[in-house]
mmCIF file of C-alpha atoms in Angstrom:
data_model
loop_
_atom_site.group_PDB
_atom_site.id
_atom_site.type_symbol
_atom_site.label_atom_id
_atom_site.label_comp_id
_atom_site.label_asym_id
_atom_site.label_seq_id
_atom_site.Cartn_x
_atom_site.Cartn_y
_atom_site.Cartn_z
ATOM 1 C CA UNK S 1 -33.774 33.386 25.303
ATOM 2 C CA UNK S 2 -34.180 31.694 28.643
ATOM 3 C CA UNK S 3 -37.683 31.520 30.005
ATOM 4 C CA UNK S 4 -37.689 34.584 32.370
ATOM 5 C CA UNK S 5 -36.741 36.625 29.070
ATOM 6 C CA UNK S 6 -33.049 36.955 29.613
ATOM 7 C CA UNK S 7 -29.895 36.313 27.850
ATOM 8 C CA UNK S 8 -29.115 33.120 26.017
ATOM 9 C CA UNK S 9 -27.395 30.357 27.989
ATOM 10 C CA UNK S 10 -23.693 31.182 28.309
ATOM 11 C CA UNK S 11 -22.725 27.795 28.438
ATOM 12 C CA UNK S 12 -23.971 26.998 24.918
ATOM 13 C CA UNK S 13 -22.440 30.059 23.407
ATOM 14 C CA UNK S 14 -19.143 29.303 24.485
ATOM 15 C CA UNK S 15 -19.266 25.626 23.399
ATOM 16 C CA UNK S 16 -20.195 26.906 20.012
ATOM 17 C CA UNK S 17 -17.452 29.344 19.874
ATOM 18 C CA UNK S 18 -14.856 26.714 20.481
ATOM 19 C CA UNK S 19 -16.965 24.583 17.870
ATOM 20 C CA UNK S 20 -16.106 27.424 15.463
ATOM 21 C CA UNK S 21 -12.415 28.109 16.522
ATOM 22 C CA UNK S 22 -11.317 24.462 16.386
ATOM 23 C CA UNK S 23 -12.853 24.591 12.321
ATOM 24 C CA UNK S 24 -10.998 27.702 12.051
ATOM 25 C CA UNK S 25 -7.882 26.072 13.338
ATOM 26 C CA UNK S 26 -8.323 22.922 11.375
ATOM 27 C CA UNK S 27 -8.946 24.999 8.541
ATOM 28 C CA UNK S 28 -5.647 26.789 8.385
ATOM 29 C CA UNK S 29 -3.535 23.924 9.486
ATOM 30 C CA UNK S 30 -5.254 22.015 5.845
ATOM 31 C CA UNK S 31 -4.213 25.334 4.110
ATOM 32 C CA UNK S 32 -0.737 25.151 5.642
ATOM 33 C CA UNK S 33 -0.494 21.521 4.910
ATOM 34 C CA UNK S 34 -1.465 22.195 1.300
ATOM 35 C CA UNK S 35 1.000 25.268 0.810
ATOM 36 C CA UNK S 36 4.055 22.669 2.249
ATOM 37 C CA UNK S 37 3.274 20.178 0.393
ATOM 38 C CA UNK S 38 3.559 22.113 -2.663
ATOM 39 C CA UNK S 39 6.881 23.686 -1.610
ATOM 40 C CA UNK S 40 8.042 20.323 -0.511
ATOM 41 C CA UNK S 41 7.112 18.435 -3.604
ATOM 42 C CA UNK S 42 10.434 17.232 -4.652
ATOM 43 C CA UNK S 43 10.521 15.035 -0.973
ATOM 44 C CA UNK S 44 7.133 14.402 -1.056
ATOM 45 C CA UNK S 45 7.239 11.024 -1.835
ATOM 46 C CA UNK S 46 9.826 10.790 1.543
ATOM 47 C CA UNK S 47 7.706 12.508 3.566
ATOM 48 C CA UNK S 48 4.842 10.257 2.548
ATOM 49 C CA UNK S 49 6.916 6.464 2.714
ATOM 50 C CA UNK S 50 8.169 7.978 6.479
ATOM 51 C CA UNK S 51 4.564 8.723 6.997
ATOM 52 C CA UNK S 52 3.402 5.686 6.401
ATOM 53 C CA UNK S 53 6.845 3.558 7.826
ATOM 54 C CA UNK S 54 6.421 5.571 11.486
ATOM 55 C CA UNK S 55 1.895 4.484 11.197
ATOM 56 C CA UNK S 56 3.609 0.687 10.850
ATOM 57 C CA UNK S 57 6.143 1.334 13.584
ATOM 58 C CA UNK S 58 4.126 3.205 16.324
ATOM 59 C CA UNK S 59 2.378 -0.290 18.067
ATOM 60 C CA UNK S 60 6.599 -1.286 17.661
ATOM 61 C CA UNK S 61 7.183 2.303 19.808
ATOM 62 C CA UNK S 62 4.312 1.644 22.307
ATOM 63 C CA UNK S 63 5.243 -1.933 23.213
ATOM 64 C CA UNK S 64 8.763 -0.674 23.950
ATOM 65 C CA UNK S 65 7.600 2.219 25.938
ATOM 66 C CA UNK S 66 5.430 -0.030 28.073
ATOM 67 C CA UNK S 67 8.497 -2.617 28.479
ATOM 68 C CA UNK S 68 10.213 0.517 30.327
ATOM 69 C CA UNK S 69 12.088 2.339 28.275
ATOM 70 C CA UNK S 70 11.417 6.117 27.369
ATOM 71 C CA UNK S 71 9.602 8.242 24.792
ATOM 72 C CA UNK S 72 12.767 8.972 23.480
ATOM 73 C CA UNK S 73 15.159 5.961 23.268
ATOM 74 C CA UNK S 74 11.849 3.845 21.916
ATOM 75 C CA UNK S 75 11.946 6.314 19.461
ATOM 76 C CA UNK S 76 15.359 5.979 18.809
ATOM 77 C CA UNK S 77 14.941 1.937 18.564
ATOM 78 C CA UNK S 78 11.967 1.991 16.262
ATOM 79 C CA UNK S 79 13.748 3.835 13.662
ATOM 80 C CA UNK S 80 16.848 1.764 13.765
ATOM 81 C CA UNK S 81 14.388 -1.027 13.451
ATOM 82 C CA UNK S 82 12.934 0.902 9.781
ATOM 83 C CA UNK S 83 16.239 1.822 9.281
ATOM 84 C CA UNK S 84 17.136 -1.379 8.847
ATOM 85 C CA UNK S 85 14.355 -2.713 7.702
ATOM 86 C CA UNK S 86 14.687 -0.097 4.445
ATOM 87 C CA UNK S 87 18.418 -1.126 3.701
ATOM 88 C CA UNK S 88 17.569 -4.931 3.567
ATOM 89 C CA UNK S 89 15.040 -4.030 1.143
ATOM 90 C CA UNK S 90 16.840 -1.548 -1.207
ATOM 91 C CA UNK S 91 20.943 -2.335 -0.399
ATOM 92 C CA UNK S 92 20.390 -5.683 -2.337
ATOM 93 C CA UNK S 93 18.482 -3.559 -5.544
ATOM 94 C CA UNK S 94 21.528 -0.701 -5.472
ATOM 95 C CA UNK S 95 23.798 -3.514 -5.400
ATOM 96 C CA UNK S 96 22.445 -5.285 -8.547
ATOM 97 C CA UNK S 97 22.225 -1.993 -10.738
ATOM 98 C CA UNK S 98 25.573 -1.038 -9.411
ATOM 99 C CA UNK S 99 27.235 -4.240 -9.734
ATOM 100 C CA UNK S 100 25.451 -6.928 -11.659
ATOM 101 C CA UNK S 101 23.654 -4.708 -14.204
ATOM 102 C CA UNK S 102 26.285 -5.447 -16.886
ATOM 103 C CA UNK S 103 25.973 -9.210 -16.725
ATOM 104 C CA UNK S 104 21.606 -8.282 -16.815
ATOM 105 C CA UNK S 105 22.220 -6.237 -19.941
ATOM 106 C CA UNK S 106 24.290 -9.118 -21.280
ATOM 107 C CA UNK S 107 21.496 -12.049 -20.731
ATOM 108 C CA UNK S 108 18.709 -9.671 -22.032
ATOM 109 C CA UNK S 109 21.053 -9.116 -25.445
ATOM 110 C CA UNK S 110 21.443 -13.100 -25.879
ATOM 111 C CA UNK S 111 17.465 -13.225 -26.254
ATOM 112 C CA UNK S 112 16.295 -14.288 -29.632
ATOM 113 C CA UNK S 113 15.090 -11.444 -31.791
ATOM 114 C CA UNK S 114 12.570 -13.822 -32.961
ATOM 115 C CA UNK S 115 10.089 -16.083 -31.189
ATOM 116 C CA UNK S 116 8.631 -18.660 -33.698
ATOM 117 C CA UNK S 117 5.464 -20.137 -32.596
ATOM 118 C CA UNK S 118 3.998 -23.590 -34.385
ATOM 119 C CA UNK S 119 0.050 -23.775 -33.904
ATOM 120 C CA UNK S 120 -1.616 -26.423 -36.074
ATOM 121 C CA UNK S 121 1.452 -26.835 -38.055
ATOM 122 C CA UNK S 122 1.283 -23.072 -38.967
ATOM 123 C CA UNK S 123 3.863 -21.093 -37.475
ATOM 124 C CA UNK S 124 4.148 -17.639 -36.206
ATOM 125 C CA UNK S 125 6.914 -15.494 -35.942
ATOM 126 C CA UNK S 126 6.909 -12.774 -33.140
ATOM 127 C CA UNK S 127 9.414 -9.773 -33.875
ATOM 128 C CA UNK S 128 10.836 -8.917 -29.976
ATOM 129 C CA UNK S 129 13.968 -7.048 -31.563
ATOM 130 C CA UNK S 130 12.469 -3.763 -30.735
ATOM 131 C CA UNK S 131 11.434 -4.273 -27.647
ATOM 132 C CA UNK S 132 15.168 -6.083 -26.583
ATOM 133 C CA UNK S 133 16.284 -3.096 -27.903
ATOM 134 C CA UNK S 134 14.081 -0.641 -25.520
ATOM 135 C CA UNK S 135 14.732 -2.939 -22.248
ATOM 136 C CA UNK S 136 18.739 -2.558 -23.135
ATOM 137 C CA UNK S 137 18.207 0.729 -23.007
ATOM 138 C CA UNK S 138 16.408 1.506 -20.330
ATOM 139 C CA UNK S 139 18.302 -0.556 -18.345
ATOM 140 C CA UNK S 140 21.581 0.961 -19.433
ATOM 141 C CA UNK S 141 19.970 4.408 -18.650
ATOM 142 C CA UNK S 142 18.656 3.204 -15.423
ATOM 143 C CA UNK S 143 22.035 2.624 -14.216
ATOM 144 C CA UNK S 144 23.445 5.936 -15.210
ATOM 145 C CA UNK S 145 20.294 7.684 -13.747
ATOM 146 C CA UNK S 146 21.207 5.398 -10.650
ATOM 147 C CA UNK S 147 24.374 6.627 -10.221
ATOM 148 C CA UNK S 148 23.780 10.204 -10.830
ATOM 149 C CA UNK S 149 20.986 10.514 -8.160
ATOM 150 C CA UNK S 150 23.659 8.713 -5.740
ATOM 151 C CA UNK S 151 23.843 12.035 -3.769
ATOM 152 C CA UNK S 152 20.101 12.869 -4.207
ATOM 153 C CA UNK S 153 19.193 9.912 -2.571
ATOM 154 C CA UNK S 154 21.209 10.035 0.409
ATOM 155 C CA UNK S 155 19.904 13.424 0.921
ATOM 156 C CA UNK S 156 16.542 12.372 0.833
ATOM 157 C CA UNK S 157 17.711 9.007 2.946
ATOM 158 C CA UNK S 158 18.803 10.843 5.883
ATOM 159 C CA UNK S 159 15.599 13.370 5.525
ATOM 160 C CA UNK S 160 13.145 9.752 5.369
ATOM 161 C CA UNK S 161 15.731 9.089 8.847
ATOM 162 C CA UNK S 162 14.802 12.293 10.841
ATOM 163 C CA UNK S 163 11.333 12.172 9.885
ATOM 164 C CA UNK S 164 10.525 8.881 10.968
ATOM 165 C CA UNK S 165 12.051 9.294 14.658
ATOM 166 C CA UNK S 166 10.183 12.642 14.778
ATOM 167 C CA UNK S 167 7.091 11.197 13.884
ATOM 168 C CA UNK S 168 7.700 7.915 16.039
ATOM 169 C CA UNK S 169 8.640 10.541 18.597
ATOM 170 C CA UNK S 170 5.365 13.294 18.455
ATOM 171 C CA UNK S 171 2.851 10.728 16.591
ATOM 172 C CA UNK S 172 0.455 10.623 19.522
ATOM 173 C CA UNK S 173 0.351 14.681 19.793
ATOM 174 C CA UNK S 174 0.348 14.681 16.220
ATOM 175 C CA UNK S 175 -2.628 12.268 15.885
ATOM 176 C CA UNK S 176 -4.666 14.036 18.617
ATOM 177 C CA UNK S 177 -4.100 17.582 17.020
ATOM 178 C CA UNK S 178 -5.777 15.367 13.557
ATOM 179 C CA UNK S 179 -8.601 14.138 15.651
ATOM 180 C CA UNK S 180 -9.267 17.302 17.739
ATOM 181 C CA UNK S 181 -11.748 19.147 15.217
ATOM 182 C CA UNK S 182 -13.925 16.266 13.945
ATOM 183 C CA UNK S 183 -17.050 16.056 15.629
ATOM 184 C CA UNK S 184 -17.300 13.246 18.821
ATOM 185 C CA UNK S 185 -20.289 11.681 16.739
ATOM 186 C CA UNK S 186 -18.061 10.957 13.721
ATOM 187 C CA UNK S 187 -14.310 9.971 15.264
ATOM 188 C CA UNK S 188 -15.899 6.406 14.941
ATOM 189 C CA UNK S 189 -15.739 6.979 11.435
ATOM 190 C CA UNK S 190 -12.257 8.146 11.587
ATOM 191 C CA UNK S 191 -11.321 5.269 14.097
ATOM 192 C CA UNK S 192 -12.462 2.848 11.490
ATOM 193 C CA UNK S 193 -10.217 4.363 8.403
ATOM 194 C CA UNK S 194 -7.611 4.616 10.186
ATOM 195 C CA UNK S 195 -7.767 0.986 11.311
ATOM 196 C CA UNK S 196 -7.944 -0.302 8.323
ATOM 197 C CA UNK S 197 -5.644 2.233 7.029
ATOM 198 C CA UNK S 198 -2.712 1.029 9.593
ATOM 199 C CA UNK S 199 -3.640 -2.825 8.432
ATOM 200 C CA UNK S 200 -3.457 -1.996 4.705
ATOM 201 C CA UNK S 201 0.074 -0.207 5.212
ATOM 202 C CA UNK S 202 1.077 -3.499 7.285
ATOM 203 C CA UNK S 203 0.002 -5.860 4.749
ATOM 204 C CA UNK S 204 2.122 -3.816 2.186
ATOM 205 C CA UNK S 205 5.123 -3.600 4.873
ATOM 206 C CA UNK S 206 5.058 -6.432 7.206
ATOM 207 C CA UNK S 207 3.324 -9.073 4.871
ATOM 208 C CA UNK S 208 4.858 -8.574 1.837
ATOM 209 C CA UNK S 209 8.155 -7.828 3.143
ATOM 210 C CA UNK S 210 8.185 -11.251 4.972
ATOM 211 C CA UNK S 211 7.059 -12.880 2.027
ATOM 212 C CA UNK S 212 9.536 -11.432 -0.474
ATOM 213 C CA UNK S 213 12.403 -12.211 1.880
ATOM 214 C CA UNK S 214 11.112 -16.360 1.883
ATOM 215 C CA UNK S 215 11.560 -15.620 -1.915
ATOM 216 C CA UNK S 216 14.375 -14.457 -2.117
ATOM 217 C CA UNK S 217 15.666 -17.441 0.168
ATOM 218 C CA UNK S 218 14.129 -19.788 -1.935
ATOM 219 C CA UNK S 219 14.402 -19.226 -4.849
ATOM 220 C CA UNK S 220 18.624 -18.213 -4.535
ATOM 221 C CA UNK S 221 18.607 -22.535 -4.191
ATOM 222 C CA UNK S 222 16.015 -22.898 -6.491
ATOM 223 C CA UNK S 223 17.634 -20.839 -9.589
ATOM 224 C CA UNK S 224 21.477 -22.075 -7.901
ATOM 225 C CA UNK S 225 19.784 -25.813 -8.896
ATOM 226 C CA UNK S 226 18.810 -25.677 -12.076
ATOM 227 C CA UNK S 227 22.346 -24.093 -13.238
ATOM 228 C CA UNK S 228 21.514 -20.201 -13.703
ATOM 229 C CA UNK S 229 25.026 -18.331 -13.677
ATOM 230 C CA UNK S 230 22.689 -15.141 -11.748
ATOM 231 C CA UNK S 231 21.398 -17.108 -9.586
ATOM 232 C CA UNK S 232 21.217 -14.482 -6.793
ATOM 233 C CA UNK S 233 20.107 -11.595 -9.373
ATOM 234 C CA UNK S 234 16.886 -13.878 -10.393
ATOM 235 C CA UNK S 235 16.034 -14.729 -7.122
ATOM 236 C CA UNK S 236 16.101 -10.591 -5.945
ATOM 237 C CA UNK S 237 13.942 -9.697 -9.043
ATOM 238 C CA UNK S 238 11.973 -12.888 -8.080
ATOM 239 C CA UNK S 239 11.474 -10.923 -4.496
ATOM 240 C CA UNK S 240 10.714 -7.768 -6.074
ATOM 241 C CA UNK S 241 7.978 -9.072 -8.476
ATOM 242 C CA UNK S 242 6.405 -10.620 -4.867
ATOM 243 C CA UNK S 243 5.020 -7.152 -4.600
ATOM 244 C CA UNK S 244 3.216 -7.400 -7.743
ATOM 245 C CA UNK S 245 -0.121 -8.899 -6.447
ATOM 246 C CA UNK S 246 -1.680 -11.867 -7.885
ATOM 247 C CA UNK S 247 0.849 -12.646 -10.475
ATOM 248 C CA UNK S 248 4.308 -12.123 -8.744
ATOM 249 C CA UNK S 249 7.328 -14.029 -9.978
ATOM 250 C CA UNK S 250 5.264 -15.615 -12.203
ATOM 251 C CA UNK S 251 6.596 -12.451 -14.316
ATOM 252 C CA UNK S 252 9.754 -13.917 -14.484
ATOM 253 C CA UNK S 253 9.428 -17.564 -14.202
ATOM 254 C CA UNK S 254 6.972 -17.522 -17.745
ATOM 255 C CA UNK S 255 9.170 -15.930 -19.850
ATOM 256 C CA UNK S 256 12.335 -18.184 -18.785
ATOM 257 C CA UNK S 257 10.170 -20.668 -19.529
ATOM 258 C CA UNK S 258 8.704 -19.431 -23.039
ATOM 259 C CA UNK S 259 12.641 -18.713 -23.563
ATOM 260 C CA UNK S 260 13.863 -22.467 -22.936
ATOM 261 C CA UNK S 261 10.973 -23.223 -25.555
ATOM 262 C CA UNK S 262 11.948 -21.221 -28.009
ATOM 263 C CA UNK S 263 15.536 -22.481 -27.654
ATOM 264 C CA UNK S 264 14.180 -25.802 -28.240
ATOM 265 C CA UNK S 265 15.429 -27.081 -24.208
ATOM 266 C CA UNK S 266 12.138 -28.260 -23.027
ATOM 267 C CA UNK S 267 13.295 -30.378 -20.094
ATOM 268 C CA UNK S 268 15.004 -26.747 -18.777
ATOM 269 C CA UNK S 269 11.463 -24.801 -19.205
ATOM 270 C CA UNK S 270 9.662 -27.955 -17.625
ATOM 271 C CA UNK S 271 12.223 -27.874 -14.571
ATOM 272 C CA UNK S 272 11.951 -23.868 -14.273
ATOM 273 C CA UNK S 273 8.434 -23.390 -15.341
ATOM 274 C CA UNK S 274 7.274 -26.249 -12.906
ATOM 275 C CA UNK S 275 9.869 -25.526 -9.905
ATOM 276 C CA UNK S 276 9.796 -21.844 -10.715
ATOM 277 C CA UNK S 277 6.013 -21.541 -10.321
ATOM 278 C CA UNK S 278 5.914 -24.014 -7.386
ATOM 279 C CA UNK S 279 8.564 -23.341 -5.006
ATOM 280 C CA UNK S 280 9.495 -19.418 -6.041
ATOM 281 C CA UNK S 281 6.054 -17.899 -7.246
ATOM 282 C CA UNK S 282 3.437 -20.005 -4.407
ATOM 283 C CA UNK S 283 5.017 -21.371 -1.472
ATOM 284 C CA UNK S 284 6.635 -18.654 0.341
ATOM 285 C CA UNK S 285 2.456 -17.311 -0.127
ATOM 286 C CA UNK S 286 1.617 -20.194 1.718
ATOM 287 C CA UNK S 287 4.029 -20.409 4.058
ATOM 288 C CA UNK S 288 3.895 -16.501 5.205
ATOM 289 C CA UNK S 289 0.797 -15.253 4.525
ATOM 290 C CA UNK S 290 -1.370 -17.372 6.732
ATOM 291 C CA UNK S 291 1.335 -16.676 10.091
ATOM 292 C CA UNK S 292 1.035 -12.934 9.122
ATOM 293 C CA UNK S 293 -2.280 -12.165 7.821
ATOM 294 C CA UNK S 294 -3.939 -11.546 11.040
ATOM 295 C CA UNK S 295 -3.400 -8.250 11.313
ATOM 296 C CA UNK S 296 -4.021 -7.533 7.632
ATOM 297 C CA UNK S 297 -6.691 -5.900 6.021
ATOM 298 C CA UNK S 298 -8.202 -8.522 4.360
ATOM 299 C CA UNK S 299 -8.427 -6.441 0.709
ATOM 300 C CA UNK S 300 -9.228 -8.577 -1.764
ATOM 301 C CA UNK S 301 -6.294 -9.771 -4.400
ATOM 302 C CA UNK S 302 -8.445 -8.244 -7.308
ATOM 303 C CA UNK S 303 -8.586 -4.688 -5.204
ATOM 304 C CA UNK S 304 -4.873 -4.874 -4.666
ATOM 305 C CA UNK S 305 -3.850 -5.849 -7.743
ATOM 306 C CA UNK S 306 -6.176 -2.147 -8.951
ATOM 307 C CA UNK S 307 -4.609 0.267 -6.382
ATOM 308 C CA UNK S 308 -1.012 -1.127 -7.275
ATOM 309 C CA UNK S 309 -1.200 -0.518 -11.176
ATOM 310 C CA UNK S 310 -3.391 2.256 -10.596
ATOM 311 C CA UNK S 311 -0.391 3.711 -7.878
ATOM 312 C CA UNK S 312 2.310 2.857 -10.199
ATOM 313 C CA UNK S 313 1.121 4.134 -13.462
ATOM 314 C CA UNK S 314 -0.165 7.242 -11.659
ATOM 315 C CA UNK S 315 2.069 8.421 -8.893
ATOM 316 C CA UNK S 316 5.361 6.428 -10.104
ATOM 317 C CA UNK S 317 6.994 4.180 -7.428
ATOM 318 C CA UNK S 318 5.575 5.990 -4.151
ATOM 319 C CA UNK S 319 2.091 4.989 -5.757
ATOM 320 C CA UNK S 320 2.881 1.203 -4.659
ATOM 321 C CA UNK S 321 2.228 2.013 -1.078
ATOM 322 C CA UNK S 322 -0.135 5.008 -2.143
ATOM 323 C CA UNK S 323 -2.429 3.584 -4.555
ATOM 324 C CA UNK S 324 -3.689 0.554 -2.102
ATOM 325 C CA UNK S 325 -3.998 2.280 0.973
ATOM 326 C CA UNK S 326 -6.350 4.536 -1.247
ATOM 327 C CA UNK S 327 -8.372 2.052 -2.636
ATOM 328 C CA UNK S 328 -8.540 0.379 1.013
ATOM 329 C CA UNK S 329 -9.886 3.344 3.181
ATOM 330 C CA UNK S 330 -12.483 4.445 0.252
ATOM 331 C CA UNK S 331 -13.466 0.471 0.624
ATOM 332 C CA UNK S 332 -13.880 1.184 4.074
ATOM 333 C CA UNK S 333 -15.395 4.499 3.666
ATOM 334 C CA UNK S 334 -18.079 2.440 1.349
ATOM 335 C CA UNK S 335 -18.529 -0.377 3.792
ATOM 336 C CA UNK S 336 -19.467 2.221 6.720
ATOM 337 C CA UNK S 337 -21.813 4.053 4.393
ATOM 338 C CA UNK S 338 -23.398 1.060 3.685
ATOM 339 C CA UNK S 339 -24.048 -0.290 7.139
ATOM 340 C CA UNK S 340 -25.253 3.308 8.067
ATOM 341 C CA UNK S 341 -27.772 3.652 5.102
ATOM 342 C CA UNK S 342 -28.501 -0.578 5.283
ATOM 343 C CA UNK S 343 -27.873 -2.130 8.420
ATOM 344 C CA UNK S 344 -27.450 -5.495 7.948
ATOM 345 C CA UNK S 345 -29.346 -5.636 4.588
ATOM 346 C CA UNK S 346 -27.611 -7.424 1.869
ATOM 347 C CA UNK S 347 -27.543 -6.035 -1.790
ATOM 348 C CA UNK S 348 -29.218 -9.143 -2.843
ATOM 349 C CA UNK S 349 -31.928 -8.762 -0.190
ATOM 350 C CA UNK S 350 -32.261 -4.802 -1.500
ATOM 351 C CA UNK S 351 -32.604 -6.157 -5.380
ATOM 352 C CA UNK S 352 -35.523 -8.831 -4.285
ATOM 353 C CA UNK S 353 -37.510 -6.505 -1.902
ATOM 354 C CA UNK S 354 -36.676 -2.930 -4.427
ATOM 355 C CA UNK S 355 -35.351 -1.185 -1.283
ATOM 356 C CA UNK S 356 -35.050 -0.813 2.387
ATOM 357 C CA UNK S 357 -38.564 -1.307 4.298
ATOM 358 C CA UNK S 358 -40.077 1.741 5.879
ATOM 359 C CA UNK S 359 -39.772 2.511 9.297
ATOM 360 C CA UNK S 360 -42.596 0.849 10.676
ATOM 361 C CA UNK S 361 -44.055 3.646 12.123
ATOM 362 C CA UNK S 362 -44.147 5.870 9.343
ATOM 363 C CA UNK S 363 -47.649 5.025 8.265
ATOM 364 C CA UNK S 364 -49.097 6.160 11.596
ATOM 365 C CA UNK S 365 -47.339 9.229 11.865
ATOM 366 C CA UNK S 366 -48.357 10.498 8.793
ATOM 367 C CA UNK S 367 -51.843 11.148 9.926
ATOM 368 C CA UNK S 368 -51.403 12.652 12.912
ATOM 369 C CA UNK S 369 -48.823 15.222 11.462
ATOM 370 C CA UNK S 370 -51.334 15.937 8.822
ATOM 371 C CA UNK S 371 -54.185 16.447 11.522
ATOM 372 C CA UNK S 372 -51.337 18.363 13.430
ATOM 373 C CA UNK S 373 -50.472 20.542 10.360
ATOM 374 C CA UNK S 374 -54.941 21.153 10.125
ATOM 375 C CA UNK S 375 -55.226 22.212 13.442
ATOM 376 C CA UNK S 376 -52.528 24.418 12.577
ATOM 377 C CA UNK S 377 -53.649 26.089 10.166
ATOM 378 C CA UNK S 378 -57.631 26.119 11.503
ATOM 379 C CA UNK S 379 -55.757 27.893 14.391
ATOM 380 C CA UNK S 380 -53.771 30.501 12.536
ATOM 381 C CA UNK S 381 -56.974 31.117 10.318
#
């Protein structure tokens, strides 16, 4: 009621109302989004990898807009740019299961079935029959299932094509539409995870794309050098095992090594196990990362390393882009709690002191709320 005793203030009723109607909207459009995703589950994992391709691509779409060209031929160039960007990654693995995966089988069967070990004079045998047996297999089936899904997969190809030049197209409505119902005093919060959202997705993309293509280039001469008839196959899986964090091609360089041992050449695991390590597992690291990293998140390896097995072992192959980006916007999510609740306290500072200090004022007001609450009540009696 206003002060002459009339009716409430117009103004604020209609501001609430469209309060309430954009919650209602956002509201149905999650309910929507939850009822296609279940309908689309068989191309969710598209949907989400075009999702996540057109976040990467949309400063590529801006910068060409702004160098003249229109809304709808950046478009068009930004998804030839993924386009192409997603055949040089997974042309070279079709190729291999398609065309090499016969000569894989082959080097996998000439394994020994038995790795002798010598500690101490004492020597341990290690049965690997079995598993030899299971990696045959699956990589037999692998190609069959390969081949199979051949029409699958373009289907789903051309659907991840579409999507990404809509989305490259509308992802500035789109992302406004997202934004519109969250409150103006918390889009800072959503400004912030979705910062470090698009730098996560770029240090899976950009980052580790750039540094499994220097290791694929290097280690093709690397594995060509030391006489390996696959040369080219090692130094793909080499690149693939780049996205592994932390360990890499170390995955494949070891157990070349530990091979040449047990085949009693120990100049040939020296040569791969030193060169291997060196030149295929840490220098294209060092000489990418650093040029790139600028616009990266900055997750820490150990993080990385838990949202990529976490990803993979959960949510299959789409959980390698999935399961870091998760682990990096509820880092973020943590990090902004923190500096709301803290400030700039550190944890150690918290552990020494057994909390936050008071607000210094607190000790004064208590009083005179307590008188305030007395005369209170000394007035209502």
């Amino acid at each position: 009621m206003d002060p002459a005793g009339g009716d409430p203030d117009p103004a604020g009723g209609d501001a609430r109302a469209d309060a309430t109607r954009r919650y209602v909207l956002a509201g149905v459009v999650a309910l929507l989004g939850l009822v296609t995703g279940v309908i689309l589950l068989e191309v969710l994992g598209t949907i989400l990898i075009a999702l996540t391709v057109a976040y990467v691509l949309m400063p590529v779409h801006g910068w060409l807009v702004r160098r003249g060209l229109t809304e709808w031929t950046a478009a068009v160039a930004a998804t030839l740019l993924g386009f192409v960007g997603v055949v040089a990654v997974f042309s070279p693995i079709a190729a291999t299961l398609y065309f090499r995966i016969d000569e894989i089988i082959a080097v996998v069967d000439e394994l020994p079935r038995e790795l002798p070990i010598t500690v101490l004079d004492a020597t341990y045998t290690i049965e690997a029959g079995q598993v030899q047996t299971l990696a045959i297999d699956n990589l037999s089936g692998a190609a069959v299932s390969f081949a199979s899904a051949l029409p699958v997969l373009a289907i789903k190809f051309a659907l991840f094509v579409i999507l990404l030049f809509a989305l490259l197209l509308k992802g500035d409505a789109a992302g406004r539409a997202a934004v519109a119902p969250v409150p103006h005093g918390y889009r800072d919060v959503v400004y912030a995870l979705a910062k470090r959202a698009r730098e996560t997705l770029y240090a899976i993309y950009v980052l580790q794309l750039a540094s499994s293509v220097a290791t694929l280039v290097v280690g093709y001469p690397v594995f060509f050098a030391l006489g390996y008839d696959m040369a080219f196959s090692l130094a793909l899986i080499a690149a693939i095992l780049q996205f592994v964090p932390i360990i890499g091609p170390s995955l494949l360089v070891v157990p070349i090594a530990i091979y040449h041992v047990t085949a009693g050449e120990l100049v040939a695991a020296t040569l791969v196990g030193v060169f291997g390590l060196v030149l295929v597992g840490w220098l294209p690291d060092v000489a990418v990362r650093p040029r790139l990293a600028r616009r990266s998140a900055g997750l820490p390896g150990s993080l990385y390393f838990v949202g990529f097995t976490g990803g993979l072992f959960t949510l299959g192959p789409i959980g390698i882009v999935v399961g870091p980006l998760i682990v990096a916007v509820f880092v973020e999510a943590v990090d902004l709690l923190a500096d709301e609740v803290n400030g700039e306290v550190t944890f150690t500072e918290l552990a020494e002191t057994g909390g936050p200090d008071p607000p210094a004022d607190a000790g004064e007001a208590a009083p005179a709320t307590q008188s305030e609450e007395s005369g209170s009540q000394f007035a209502d009696d």
